[in-house]
PDB file of C-alpha atoms in Angstrom:
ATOM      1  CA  UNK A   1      -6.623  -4.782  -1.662  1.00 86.00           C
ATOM      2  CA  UNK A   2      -6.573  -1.159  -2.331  1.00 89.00           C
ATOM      3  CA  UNK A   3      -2.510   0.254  -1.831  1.00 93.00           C
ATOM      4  CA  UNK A   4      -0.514   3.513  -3.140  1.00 96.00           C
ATOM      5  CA  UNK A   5       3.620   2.300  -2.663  1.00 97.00           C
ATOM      6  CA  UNK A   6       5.825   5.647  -2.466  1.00 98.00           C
ATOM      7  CA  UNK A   7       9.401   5.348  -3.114  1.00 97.00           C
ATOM      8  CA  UNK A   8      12.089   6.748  -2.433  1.00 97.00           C
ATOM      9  CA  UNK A   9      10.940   6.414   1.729  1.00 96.00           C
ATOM     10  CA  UNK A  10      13.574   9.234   2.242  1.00 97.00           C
ATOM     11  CA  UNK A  11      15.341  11.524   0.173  1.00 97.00           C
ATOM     12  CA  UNK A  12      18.357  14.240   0.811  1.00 98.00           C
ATOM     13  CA  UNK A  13      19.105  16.937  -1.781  1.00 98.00           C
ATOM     14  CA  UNK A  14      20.937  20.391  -2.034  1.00 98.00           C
ATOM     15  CA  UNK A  15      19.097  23.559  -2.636  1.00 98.00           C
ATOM     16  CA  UNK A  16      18.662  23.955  -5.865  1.00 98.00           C
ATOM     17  CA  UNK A  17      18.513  20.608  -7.356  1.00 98.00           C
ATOM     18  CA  UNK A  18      15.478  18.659  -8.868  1.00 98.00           C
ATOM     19  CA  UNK A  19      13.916  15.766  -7.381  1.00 98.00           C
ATOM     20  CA  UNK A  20      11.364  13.170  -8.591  1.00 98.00           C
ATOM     21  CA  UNK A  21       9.176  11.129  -6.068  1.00 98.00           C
ATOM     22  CA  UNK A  22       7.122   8.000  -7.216  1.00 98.00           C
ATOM     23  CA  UNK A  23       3.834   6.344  -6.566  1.00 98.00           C
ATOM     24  CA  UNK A  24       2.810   3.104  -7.755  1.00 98.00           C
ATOM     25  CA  UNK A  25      -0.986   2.025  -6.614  1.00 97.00           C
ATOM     26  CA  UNK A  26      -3.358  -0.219  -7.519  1.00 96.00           C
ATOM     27  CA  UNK A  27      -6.850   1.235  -6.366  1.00 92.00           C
ATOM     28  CA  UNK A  28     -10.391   0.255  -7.753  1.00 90.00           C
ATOM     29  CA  UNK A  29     -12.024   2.158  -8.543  1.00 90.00           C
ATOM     30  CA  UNK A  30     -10.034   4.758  -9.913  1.00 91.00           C
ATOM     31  CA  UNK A  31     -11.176   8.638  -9.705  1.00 89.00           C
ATOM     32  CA  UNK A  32      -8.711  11.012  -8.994  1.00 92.00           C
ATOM     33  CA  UNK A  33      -4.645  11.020  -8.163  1.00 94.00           C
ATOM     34  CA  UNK A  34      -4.003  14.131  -5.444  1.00 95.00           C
ATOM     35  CA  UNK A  35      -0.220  15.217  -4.020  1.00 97.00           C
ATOM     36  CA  UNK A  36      -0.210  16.333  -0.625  1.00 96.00           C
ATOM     37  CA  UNK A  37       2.687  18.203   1.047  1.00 97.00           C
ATOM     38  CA  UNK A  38       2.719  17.883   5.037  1.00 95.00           C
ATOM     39  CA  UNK A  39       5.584  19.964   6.471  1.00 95.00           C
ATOM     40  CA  UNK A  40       6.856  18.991  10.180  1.00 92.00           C
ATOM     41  CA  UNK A  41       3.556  19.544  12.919  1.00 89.00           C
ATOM     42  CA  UNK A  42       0.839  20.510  10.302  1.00 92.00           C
ATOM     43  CA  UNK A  43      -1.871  18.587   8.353  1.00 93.00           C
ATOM     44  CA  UNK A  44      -1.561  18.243   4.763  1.00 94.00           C
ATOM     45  CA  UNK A  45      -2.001  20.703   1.585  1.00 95.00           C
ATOM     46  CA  UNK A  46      -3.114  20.069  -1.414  1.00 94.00           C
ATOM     47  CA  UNK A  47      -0.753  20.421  -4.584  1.00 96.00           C
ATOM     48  CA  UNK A  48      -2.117  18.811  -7.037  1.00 94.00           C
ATOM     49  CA  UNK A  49      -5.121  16.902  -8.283  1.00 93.00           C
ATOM     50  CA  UNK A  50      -5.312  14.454 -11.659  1.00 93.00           C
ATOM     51  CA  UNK A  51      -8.513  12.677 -13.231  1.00 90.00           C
ATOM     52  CA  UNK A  52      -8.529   9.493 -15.490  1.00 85.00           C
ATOM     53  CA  UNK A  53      -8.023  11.982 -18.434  1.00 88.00           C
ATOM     54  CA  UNK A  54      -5.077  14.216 -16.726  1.00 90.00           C
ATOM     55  CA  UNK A  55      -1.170  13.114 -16.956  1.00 91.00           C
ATOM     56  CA  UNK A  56       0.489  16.460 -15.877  1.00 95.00           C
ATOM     57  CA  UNK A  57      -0.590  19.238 -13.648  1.00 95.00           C
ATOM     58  CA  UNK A  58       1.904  22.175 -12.630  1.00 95.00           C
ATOM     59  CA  UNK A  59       1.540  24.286  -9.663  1.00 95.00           C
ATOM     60  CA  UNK A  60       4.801  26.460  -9.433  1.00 96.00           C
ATOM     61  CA  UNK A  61       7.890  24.407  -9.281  1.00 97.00           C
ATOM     62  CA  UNK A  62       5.846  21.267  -8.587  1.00 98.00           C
ATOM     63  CA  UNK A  63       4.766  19.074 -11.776  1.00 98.00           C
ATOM     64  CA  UNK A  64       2.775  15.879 -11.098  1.00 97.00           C
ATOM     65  CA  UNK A  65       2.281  13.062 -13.832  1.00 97.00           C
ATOM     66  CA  UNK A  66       0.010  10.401 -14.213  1.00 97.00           C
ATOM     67  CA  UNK A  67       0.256   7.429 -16.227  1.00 95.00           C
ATOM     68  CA  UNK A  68      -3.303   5.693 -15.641  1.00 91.00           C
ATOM     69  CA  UNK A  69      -2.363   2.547 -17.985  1.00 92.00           C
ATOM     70  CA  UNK A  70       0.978   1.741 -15.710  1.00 95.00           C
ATOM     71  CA  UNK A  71      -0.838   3.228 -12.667  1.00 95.00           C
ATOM     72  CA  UNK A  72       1.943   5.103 -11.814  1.00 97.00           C
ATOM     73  CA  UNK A  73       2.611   8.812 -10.932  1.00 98.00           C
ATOM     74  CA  UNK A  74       5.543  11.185 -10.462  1.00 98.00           C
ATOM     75  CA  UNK A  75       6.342  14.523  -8.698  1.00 98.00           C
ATOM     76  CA  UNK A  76       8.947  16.431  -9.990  1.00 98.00           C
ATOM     77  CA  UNK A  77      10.136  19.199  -7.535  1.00 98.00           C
ATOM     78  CA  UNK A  78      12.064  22.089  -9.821  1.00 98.00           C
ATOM     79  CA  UNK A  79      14.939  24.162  -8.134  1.00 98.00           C
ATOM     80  CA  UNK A  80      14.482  23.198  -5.127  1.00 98.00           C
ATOM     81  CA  UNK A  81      13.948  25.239  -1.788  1.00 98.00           C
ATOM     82  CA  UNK A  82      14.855  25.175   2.019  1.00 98.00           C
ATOM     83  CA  UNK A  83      10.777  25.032   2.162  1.00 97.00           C
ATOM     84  CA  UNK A  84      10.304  22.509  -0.002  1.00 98.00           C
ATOM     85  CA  UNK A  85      11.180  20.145   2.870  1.00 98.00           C
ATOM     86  CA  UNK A  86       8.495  18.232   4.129  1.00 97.00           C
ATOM     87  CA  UNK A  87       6.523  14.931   3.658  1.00 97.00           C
ATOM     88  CA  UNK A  88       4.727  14.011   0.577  1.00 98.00           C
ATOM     89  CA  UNK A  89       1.837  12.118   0.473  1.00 97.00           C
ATOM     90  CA  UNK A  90      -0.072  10.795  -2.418  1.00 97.00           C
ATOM     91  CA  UNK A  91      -3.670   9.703  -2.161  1.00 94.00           C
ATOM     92  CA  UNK A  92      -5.464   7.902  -4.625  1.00 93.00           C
ATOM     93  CA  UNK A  93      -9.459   8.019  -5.231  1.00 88.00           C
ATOM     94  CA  UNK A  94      -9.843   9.808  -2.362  1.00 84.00           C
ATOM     95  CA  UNK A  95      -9.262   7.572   0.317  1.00 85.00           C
ATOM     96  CA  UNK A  96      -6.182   5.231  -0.446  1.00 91.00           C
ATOM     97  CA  UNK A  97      -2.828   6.975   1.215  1.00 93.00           C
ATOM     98  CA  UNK A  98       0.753   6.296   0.525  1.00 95.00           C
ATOM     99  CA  UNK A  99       2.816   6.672   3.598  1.00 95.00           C
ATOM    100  CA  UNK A 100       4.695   9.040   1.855  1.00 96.00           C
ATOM    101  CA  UNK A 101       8.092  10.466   0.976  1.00 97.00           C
ATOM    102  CA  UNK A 102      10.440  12.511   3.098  1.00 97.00           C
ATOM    103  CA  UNK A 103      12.284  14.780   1.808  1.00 98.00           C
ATOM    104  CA  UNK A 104      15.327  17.128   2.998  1.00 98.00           C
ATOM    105  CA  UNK A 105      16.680  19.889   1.209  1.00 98.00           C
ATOM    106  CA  UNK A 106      20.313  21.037   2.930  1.00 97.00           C
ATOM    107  CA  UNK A 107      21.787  24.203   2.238  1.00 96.00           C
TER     108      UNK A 107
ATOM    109  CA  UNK B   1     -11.640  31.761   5.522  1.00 63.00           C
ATOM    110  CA  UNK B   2     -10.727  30.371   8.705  1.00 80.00           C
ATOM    111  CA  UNK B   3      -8.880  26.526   8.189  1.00 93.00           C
ATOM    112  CA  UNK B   4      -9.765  23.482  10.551  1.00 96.00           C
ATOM    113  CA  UNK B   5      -9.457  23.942  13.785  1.00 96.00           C
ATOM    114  CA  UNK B   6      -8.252  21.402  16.380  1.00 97.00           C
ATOM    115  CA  UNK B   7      -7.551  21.456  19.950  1.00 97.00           C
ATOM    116  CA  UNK B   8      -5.365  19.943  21.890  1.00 97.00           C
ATOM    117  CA  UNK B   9      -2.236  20.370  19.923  1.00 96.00           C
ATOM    118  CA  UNK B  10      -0.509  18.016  22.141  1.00 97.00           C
ATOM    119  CA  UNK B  11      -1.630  15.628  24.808  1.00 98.00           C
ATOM    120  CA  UNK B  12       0.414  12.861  26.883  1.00 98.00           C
ATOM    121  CA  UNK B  13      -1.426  10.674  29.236  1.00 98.00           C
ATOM    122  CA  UNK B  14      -1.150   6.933  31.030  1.00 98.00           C
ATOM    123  CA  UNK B  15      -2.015   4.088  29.106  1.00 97.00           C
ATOM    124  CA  UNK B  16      -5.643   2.561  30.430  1.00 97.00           C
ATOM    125  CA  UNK B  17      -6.346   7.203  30.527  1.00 98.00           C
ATOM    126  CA  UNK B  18      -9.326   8.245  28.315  1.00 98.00           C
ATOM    127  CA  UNK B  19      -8.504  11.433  26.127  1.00 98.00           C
ATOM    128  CA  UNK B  20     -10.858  13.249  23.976  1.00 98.00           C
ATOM    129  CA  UNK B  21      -9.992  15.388  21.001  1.00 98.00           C
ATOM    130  CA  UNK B  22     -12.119  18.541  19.596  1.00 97.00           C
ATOM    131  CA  UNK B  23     -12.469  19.562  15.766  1.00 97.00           C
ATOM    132  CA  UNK B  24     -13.844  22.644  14.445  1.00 96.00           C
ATOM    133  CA  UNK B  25     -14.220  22.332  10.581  1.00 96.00           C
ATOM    134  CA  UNK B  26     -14.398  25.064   8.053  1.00 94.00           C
ATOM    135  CA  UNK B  27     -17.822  26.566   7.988  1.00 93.00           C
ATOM    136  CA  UNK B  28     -19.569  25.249   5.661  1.00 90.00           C
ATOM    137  CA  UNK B  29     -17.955  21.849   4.792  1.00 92.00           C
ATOM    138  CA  UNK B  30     -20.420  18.686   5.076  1.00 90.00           C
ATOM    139  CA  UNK B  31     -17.776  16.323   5.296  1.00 92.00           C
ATOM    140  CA  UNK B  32     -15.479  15.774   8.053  1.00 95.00           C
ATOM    141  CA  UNK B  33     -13.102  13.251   8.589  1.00 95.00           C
ATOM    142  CA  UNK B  34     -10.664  11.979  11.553  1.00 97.00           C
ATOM    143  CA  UNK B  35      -7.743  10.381  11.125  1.00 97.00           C
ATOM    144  CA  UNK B  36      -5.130   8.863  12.832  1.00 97.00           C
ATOM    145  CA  UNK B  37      -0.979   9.024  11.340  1.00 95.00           C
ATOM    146  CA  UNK B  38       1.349   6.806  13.044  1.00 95.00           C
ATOM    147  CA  UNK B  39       4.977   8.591  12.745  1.00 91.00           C
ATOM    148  CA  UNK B  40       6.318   7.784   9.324  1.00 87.00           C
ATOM    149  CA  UNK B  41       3.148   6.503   8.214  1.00 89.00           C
ATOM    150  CA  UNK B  42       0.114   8.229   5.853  1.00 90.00           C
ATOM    151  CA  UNK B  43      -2.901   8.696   7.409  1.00 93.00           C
ATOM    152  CA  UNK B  44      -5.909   5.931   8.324  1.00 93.00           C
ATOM    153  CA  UNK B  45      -9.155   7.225   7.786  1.00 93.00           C
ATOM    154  CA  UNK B  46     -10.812   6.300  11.043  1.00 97.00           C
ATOM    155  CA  UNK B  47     -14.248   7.634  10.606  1.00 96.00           C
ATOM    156  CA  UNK B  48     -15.871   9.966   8.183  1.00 94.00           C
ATOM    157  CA  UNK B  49     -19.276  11.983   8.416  1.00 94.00           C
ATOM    158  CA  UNK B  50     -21.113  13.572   6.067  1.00 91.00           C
ATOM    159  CA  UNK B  51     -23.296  16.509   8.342  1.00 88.00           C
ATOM    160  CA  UNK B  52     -24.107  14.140  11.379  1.00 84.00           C
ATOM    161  CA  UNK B  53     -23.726  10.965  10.199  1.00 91.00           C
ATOM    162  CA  UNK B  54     -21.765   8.441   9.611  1.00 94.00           C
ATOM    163  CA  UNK B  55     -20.443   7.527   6.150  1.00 91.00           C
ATOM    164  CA  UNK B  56     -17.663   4.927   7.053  1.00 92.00           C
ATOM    165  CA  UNK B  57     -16.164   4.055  10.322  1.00 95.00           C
ATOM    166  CA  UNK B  58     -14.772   0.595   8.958  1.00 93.00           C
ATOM    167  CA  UNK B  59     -11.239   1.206  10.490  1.00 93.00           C
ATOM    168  CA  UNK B  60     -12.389   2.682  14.136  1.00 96.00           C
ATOM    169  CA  UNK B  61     -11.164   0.102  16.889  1.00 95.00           C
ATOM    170  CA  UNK B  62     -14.807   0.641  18.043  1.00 95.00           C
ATOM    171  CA  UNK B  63     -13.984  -1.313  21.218  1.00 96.00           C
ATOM    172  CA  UNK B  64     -12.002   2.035  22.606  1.00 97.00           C
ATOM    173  CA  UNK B  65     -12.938   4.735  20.055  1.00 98.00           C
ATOM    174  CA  UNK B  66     -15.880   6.884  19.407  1.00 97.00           C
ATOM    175  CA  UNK B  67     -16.767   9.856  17.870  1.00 97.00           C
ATOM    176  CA  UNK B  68     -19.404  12.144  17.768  1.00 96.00           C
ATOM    177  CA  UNK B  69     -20.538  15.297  15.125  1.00 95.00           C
ATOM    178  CA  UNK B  70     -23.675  17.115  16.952  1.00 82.00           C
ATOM    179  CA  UNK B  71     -25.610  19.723  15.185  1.00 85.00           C
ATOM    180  CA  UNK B  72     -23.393  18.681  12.100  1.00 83.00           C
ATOM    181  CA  UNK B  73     -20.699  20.657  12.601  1.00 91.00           C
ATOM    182  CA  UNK B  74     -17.725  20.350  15.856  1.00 95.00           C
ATOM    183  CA  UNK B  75     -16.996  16.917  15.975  1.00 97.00           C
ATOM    184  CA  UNK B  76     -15.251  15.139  19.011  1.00 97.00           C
ATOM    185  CA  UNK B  77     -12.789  12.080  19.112  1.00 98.00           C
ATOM    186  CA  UNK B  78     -12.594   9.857  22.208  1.00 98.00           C
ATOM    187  CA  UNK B  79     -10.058   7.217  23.604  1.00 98.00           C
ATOM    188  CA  UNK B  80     -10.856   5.043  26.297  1.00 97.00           C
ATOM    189  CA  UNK B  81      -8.979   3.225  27.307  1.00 96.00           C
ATOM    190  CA  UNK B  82      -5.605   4.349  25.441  1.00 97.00           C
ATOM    191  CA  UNK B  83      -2.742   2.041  24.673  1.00 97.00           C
ATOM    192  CA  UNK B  84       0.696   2.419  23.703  1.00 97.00           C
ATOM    193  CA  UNK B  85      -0.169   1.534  20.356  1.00 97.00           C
ATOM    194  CA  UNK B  86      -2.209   4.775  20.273  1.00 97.00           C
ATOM    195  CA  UNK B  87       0.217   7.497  19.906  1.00 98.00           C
ATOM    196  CA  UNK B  88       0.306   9.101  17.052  1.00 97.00           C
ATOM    197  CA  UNK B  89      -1.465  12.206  15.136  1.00 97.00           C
ATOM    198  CA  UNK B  90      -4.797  12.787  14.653  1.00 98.00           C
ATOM    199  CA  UNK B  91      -5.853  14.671  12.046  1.00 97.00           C
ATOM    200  CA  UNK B  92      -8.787  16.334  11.185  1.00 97.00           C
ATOM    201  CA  UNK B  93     -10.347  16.747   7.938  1.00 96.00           C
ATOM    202  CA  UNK B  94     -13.085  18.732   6.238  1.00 94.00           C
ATOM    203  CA  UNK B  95     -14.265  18.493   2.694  1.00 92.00           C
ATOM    204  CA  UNK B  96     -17.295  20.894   0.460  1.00 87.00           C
ATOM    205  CA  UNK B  97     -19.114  18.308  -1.077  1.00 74.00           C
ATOM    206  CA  UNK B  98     -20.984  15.334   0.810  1.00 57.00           C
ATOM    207  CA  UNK B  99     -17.758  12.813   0.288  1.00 54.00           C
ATOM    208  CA  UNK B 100     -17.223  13.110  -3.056  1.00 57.00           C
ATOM    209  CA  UNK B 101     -13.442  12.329  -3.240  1.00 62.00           C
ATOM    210  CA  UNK B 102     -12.489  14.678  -6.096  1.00 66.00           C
ATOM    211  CA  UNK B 103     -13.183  17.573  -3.407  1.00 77.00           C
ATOM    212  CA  UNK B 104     -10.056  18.578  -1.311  1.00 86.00           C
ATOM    213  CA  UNK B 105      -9.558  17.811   1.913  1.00 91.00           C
ATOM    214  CA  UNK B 106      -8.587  20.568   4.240  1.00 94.00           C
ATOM    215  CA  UNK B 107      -6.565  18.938   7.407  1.00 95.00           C
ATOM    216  CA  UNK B 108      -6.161  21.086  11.071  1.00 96.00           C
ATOM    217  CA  UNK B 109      -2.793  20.712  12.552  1.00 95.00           C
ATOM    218  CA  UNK B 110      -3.281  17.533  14.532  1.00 96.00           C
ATOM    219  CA  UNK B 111      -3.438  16.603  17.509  1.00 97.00           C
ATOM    220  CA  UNK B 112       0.003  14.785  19.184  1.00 97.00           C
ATOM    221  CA  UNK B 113      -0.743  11.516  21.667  1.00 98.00           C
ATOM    222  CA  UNK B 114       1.599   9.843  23.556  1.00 98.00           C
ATOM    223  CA  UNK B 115       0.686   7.486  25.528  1.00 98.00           C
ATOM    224  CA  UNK B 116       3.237   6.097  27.946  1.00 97.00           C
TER     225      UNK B 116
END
């Protein structure tokens, strides 16, 4: 069965810190790994897309990895914002969601 | 460019109630998908068309829901009868290319149900 596990399920930091979320998933077949940011009463945004061939793609302060042999992928979230709080989602293949990460940034 | 439209934003109605949601994807896109998020959940693809027809509709409790994309474009989502278990978001989802999952998905803001 097709699954993408996020951890942490919640996180709290302090403006201005880093933060690393996880995905684990074990999806067949494997295309593409895409972060999705979903702040509070909207639909999700693209950040970031990987292929087979891809382990790190930036956009701004957001840097996603992908490790296709451990099937496992990271977003790191540099300096963090007041913005930057929101759900993240990651979706594997296209299809397969992870029922993401929440995260808080406080003041 | 104009993003995906959806209408209502929010909706409450009485369980056994039929409710019917509205998407308006971005011109253009083939693809269009509706999906429903459970609070703290990711989304669950419940039915995706490419122009006006159906690609996959595998997870659509088919007993209660349908859905319809005329002229390949507005698409509606219907409930009837709701249950409880039916709250939650629905999304809706347009994408360029005829499914092919490397293509982003653009997402409207939802649509809130409770159903009490």
């Amino acid at each position: 069965k097709n699954q993408v596990e996020q951890s942490p399920q919640s996180l709290i930091i302090l403006e201005g810190k880093n933060c690393t979320l996880q995905c684990n998933y074990t999806v067949s077949p494997f295309s593409n790994l895409r972060w999705y940011k979903q702040d509070t009463g909207r639909g999700p945004v693209s950040l970031t897309i990987m292929t087979f061939s891809e382990n790190t793609k930036s956009n701004g302060r957001y840097t996603a990895t992908l490790d296709a042999d451990t099937k496992q992928s990271s977003l790191h979230i540099t300096a963090s914002q007041l913005s930057d709080s929101a759900s993240y989602i990651c979706v594997v293949s296209g299809g397969t969601f992870g029922r993401g990460t929440s995260l808080i940034v406080h003041p | 460019e104009a993003g995906v439209a959806q209408s209502p934003r929010y909706k409450i109605i009485e369980k056994r109630q039929s409710v019917a949601f509205w998407c308006n994807p971005i011109s253009g896109h083939a693809t269009l998908y509706w999906y429903q998020q459970i609070l703290g959940q990711g989304p669950k693809l419940l039915i995706q068309f490419q122009n006006n027809g159906v690609v996959d509709d595998s997870q659509l409790p088919k007993d209660r829901f349908s859905a319809e994309r005329l002229k390949g474009v507005d698409s509606t989502l219907k409930i009837q009868p709701a249950k409880l278990e039916d709250s939650a978001v629905y999304l809706c989802a347009s994408s360029l290319s005829p499914g092919t999952s490397s293509y982003e998905q653009y997402f409207g803001p939802g649509t809130r149900l409770t159903v009490t």
